[in-house]
């Protein structure tokens, strides 16, 4: 299976994919990562952290579906970290042709929300995902969830933006997203996670919860039994 991390611009996507790879590995799943961002940050993380749980293959190509996907071991959980959808819609289109599950990382703040629903330029991620149906064998867009990250403990904004995302904005005319219950907290230890091994419980726990939720939703197989 293939899980894709998408975002309109810098949102915490690489941090989430790397820490999800560690969490899947802790849960006993065989994992492989693909870095479809030309900045190759996930590749560098895997080279720097000696215990990174898997190989990260560079895969920043608009022919991802034709040249990368067929070579994957589909018995493993494959993760792909895509770059800015605003700047690289061609790569994102190709990832969406074959992804089983999409996780859109978003912080519950006005600028990040606006960037998702009303980008200054380019096509909204919601539309990019919707139109991918035409290119997919299933003729349906992939299952897609928003993962709220950088959530301030005791702040009302995760709840506020969860409601806006779920309801399609204040007037219900925007895309209606499904938002994961798992929230990634705003933490300095997570902010500095890229390039190192997560050792602190506060860094691991939210991503263990994410694996549990994705398993409960049926998107990740029961422990150690990847499809
Ligand atoms: N949970 C968090 N708490 C605090 N800071 C975070 C958290 N997650 C990510 N960050 C910070 O947010 C910034 C962006 O993170 P990251 O590089 O993972 O995002 P990205 O979407 O992959 O960005 P890029 O555009 O470079 O690909 C970094 O400075 C990172 O330290
Ligand atoms: Mg990144």
Short mmCIF file of C-alpha atoms and ligand atoms in Angstrom, two decimals:
data_model
loop_
_atom_site.label_atom_id
_atom_site.label_comp_id
_atom_site.label_asym_id
_atom_site.label_seq_id
_atom_site.Cartn_x
_atom_site.Cartn_y
_atom_site.Cartn_z
CA UNK A 1 0.00 0.00 0.00
CA UNK A 2 1.02 3.63 -0.53
CA UNK A 3 0.36 6.51 1.87
CA UNK A 4 1.07 10.00 0.50
CA UNK A 5 1.77 13.15 2.49
CA UNK A 6 0.51 16.26 0.70
CA UNK A 7 0.41 19.91 1.56
CA UNK A 8 0.01 23.20 -0.33
CA UNK A 9 3.28 24.57 1.03
CA UNK A 10 5.47 24.14 4.16
CA UNK A 11 3.21 22.63 6.79
CA UNK A 12 5.16 19.91 8.63
CA UNK A 13 4.76 17.17 6.04
CA UNK A 14 8.29 15.77 6.24
CA UNK A 15 8.28 15.77 10.04
CA UNK A 16 5.01 13.84 9.99
CA UNK A 17 6.13 11.30 7.38
CA UNK A 18 9.45 10.56 9.09
CA UNK A 19 7.89 10.20 12.53
CA UNK A 20 5.08 8.08 11.04
CA UNK A 21 7.71 5.79 9.50
CA UNK A 22 9.28 5.32 12.94
CA UNK A 23 5.85 4.68 14.50
CA UNK A 24 4.85 2.11 11.87
CA UNK A 25 8.17 0.37 12.43
CA UNK A 26 7.57 0.35 16.22
CA UNK A 27 4.19 -1.25 15.53
CA UNK A 28 5.90 -4.05 13.60
CA UNK A 29 5.10 -2.97 10.03
CA UNK A 30 7.62 -3.25 7.21
CA UNK A 31 8.02 0.32 5.89
CA UNK A 32 9.69 1.90 2.88
CA UNK A 33 9.84 5.65 2.19
CA UNK A 34 9.91 7.67 -1.01
CA UNK A 35 10.95 11.31 -1.15
CA UNK A 36 9.03 13.08 -3.91
CA UNK A 37 10.23 16.52 -2.79
CA UNK A 38 13.21 17.94 -4.67
CA UNK A 39 14.59 19.27 -1.36
CA UNK A 40 15.26 15.61 -0.42
CA UNK A 41 14.86 16.32 3.28
CA UNK A 42 13.50 12.87 4.08
CA UNK A 43 16.43 11.26 2.26
CA UNK A 44 18.84 13.37 4.33
CA UNK A 45 17.03 12.46 7.56
CA UNK A 46 17.46 8.76 6.79
CA UNK A 47 21.18 9.22 6.16
CA UNK A 48 21.71 11.27 9.33
CA UNK A 49 19.71 9.20 11.81
CA UNK A 50 21.48 5.88 12.13
CA UNK A 51 18.33 4.09 13.29
CA UNK A 52 16.01 5.49 10.61
CA UNK A 53 13.63 2.55 10.13
CA UNK A 54 13.94 2.14 6.38
CA UNK A 55 15.50 3.14 3.12
CA UNK A 56 14.26 6.42 1.59
CA UNK A 57 14.24 6.39 -2.21
CA UNK A 58 14.49 9.71 -4.09
CA UNK A 59 11.32 9.93 -6.19
CA UNK A 60 10.76 13.57 -7.17
CA UNK A 61 9.52 12.88 -10.65
CA UNK A 62 6.33 13.70 -12.54
CA UNK A 63 6.42 10.11 -13.80
CA UNK A 64 6.09 8.74 -10.24
CA UNK A 65 3.17 6.50 -11.25
CA UNK A 66 5.02 4.99 -14.19
CA UNK A 67 8.64 4.89 -13.01
CA UNK A 68 8.51 4.54 -9.20
CA UNK A 69 5.23 2.89 -8.22
CA UNK A 70 5.62 -0.33 -10.28
CA UNK A 71 8.95 -1.08 -8.55
CA UNK A 72 7.52 -0.86 -5.02
CA UNK A 73 7.12 -3.84 -2.74
CA UNK A 74 3.38 -3.65 -2.19
CA UNK A 75 3.49 -6.06 0.74
CA UNK A 76 5.12 -3.21 2.70
CA UNK A 77 3.68 0.11 3.84
CA UNK A 78 5.14 2.63 1.44
CA UNK A 79 5.19 6.29 2.45
CA UNK A 80 5.76 9.14 0.03
CA UNK A 81 6.53 12.70 1.09
CA UNK A 82 5.47 15.10 -1.68
CA UNK A 83 6.74 18.68 -1.99
CA UNK A 84 4.64 21.84 -2.30
CA UNK A 85 1.55 21.09 -4.35
CA UNK A 86 1.54 24.79 -5.34
CA UNK A 87 4.94 24.49 -7.02
CA UNK A 88 4.98 20.87 -8.16
CA UNK A 89 1.46 19.94 -9.23
CA UNK A 90 2.90 17.59 -11.85
CA UNK A 91 4.60 15.38 -9.22
CA UNK A 92 1.54 15.54 -6.96
CA UNK A 93 -0.74 14.53 -9.86
CA UNK A 94 1.43 11.49 -10.52
CA UNK A 95 1.52 10.47 -6.82
CA UNK A 96 -2.27 10.81 -6.65
CA UNK A 97 -2.68 8.43 -9.56
CA UNK A 98 -1.51 5.56 -7.38
CA UNK A 99 -1.78 6.55 -3.68
CA UNK A 100 -4.14 4.45 -1.52
CA UNK A 101 -4.37 7.05 1.21
CA UNK A 102 -3.58 10.77 1.39
CA UNK A 103 -2.70 12.66 4.55
CA UNK A 104 -2.86 16.44 4.24
CA UNK A 105 -0.91 18.13 7.01
CA UNK A 106 -2.35 21.41 8.25
CA UNK A 107 -1.84 23.67 11.25
CA UNK A 108 -5.00 25.07 12.82
CA UNK A 109 -4.15 28.67 11.98
CA UNK A 110 -5.76 31.24 9.68
CA UNK A 111 -2.84 31.48 7.18
CA UNK A 112 -2.55 27.69 6.77
CA UNK A 113 -6.32 27.24 6.49
CA UNK A 114 -6.58 30.06 3.92
CA UNK A 115 -3.71 28.56 1.95
CA UNK A 116 -5.56 25.26 1.81
CA UNK A 117 -8.98 26.54 0.83
CA UNK A 118 -8.11 29.76 -1.06
CA UNK A 119 -4.52 29.67 -2.34
CA UNK A 120 -3.22 32.89 -3.89
CA UNK A 121 -2.40 30.99 -7.04
CA UNK A 122 -2.66 27.50 -8.37
CA UNK A 123 -5.34 24.87 -7.93
CA UNK A 124 -6.63 23.94 -4.49
CA UNK A 125 -5.45 20.59 -3.11
CA UNK A 126 -9.09 19.56 -2.82
CA UNK A 127 -9.53 20.02 -6.58
CA UNK A 128 -6.22 18.31 -7.38
CA UNK A 129 -7.33 15.30 -5.34
CA UNK A 130 -10.81 15.28 -6.87
CA UNK A 131 -9.55 15.43 -10.44
CA UNK A 132 -7.11 12.55 -9.80
CA UNK A 133 -10.13 10.21 -10.06
CA UNK A 134 -9.91 10.43 -13.84
CA UNK A 135 -6.38 8.98 -13.79
CA UNK A 136 -7.00 6.18 -11.28
CA UNK A 137 -7.95 2.56 -11.91
CA UNK A 138 -10.75 2.89 -9.33
CA UNK A 139 -12.05 6.08 -10.98
CA UNK A 140 -12.42 7.42 -7.42
CA UNK A 141 -10.11 9.84 -5.60
CA UNK A 142 -7.99 8.27 -2.85
CA UNK A 143 -9.21 8.27 0.76
CA UNK A 144 -8.01 11.58 2.18
CA UNK A 145 -7.63 12.88 5.73
CA UNK A 146 -6.42 16.13 7.23
CA UNK A 147 -3.91 15.70 10.04
CA UNK A 148 -3.86 18.75 12.32
CA UNK A 149 -0.35 19.45 13.52
CA UNK A 150 1.37 22.10 15.61
CA UNK A 151 -1.70 22.06 17.85
CA UNK A 152 -1.36 24.20 20.95
CA UNK A 153 -2.45 22.37 24.09
CA UNK A 154 -5.47 24.08 25.67
CA UNK A 155 -6.15 26.20 22.58
CA UNK A 156 -9.57 26.19 20.93
CA UNK A 157 -8.17 26.51 17.40
CA UNK A 158 -7.88 22.77 16.56
CA UNK A 159 -11.59 22.43 17.32
CA UNK A 160 -12.43 25.61 15.36
CA UNK A 161 -10.53 24.53 12.23
CA UNK A 162 -11.72 20.96 12.50
CA UNK A 163 -15.28 22.31 12.36
CA UNK A 164 -14.54 24.63 9.43
CA UNK A 165 -12.79 21.85 7.50
CA UNK A 166 -15.53 19.32 8.18
CA UNK A 167 -18.38 21.70 7.40
CA UNK A 168 -16.90 23.19 4.23
CA UNK A 169 -16.21 26.62 5.74
CA UNK A 170 -18.55 29.03 7.49
CA UNK A 171 -21.17 28.88 4.74
CA UNK A 172 -20.66 25.24 3.76
CA UNK A 173 -19.59 26.02 0.18
CA UNK A 174 -15.96 24.86 0.43
CA UNK A 175 -14.72 21.28 0.21
CA UNK A 176 -15.72 19.12 3.19
CA UNK A 177 -12.65 17.39 4.60
CA UNK A 178 -12.40 14.43 6.92
CA UNK A 179 -10.17 15.36 9.85
CA UNK A 180 -8.30 12.74 11.86
CA UNK A 181 -8.96 12.69 15.60
CA UNK A 182 -5.24 12.38 16.24
CA UNK A 183 -3.62 15.77 16.70
CA UNK A 184 0.09 16.41 16.58
CA UNK A 185 1.02 18.88 19.31
CA UNK A 186 3.16 21.94 18.82
CA UNK A 187 6.36 20.91 20.56
CA UNK A 188 9.96 21.99 20.33
CA UNK A 189 10.98 18.33 20.46
CA UNK A 190 8.90 17.65 17.33
CA UNK A 191 10.10 20.87 15.68
CA UNK A 192 13.65 19.55 15.86
CA UNK A 193 12.82 15.93 14.98
CA UNK A 194 13.93 16.02 11.33
CA UNK A 195 17.38 14.46 11.08
CA UNK A 196 17.34 12.67 14.40
CA UNK A 197 15.91 9.67 16.14
CA UNK A 198 12.72 10.22 18.19
CA UNK A 199 13.53 9.06 21.70
CA UNK A 200 11.19 11.09 23.88
CA UNK A 201 7.76 9.73 24.70
CA UNK A 202 6.11 13.09 23.83
CA UNK A 203 7.44 12.80 20.27
CA UNK A 204 6.54 9.14 19.79
CA UNK A 205 3.08 9.05 21.42
CA UNK A 206 1.14 11.21 18.90
CA UNK A 207 2.46 9.14 15.98
CA UNK A 208 1.71 5.86 17.76
CA UNK A 209 -1.84 7.23 18.16
CA UNK A 210 -1.88 8.05 14.44
CA UNK A 211 -0.95 4.45 13.56
CA UNK A 212 -3.70 3.21 15.90
CA UNK A 213 -6.27 5.49 14.27
CA UNK A 214 -5.25 4.57 10.71
CA UNK A 215 -5.47 0.89 11.71
CA UNK A 216 -8.92 1.39 13.22
CA UNK A 217 -10.03 3.14 10.02
CA UNK A 218 -8.81 0.13 8.02
CA UNK A 219 -6.04 1.96 6.15
CA UNK A 220 -3.17 0.20 7.89
CA UNK A 221 -3.31 -3.58 8.36
CA UNK A 222 -3.42 -5.12 11.81
CA UNK A 223 0.05 -5.30 13.37
CA UNK A 224 2.81 -6.68 11.20
CA UNK A 225 0.51 -7.95 8.44
CA UNK A 226 1.06 -5.45 5.61
CA UNK A 227 -0.81 -6.07 2.36
N1 LIG B 1 4.56 19.38 15.72
C1 LIG B 1 5.39 20.41 15.51
N2 LIG B 1 5.63 21.31 16.48
C2 LIG B 1 6.43 22.37 16.27
N3 LIG B 1 7.06 22.62 15.12
C3 LIG B 1 6.86 21.76 14.10
C4 LIG B 1 6.02 20.61 14.24
N4 LIG B 1 6.03 19.94 13.07
C5 LIG B 1 6.83 20.63 12.24
N5 LIG B 1 7.34 21.73 12.84
C6 LIG B 1 8.23 22.74 12.26
O1 LIG B 1 7.61 23.23 11.10
C7 LIG B 1 8.56 23.51 10.09
C8 LIG B 1 8.20 22.75 8.83
O2 LIG B 1 8.32 21.35 9.06
P1 LIG B 1 8.66 20.34 7.87
O3 LIG B 1 10.00 20.61 7.29
O4 LIG B 1 8.36 18.99 8.35
O5 LIG B 1 7.53 20.80 6.84
P2 LIG B 1 7.37 20.48 5.30
O6 LIG B 1 5.92 20.65 5.01
O7 LIG B 1 7.99 19.19 4.96
O8 LIG B 1 8.20 21.68 4.66
P3 LIG B 1 8.95 21.79 3.24
O9 LIG B 1 8.23 22.87 2.55
O10 LIG B 1 10.35 22.21 3.58
O11 LIG B 1 8.88 20.45 2.59
C9 LIG B 1 9.90 23.11 10.65
O12 LIG B 1 10.54 24.27 11.15
C10 LIG B 1 9.56 22.16 11.79
O13 LIG B 1 10.53 22.20 12.78
MG1 LIG B 2 9.42 18.73 3.56
#
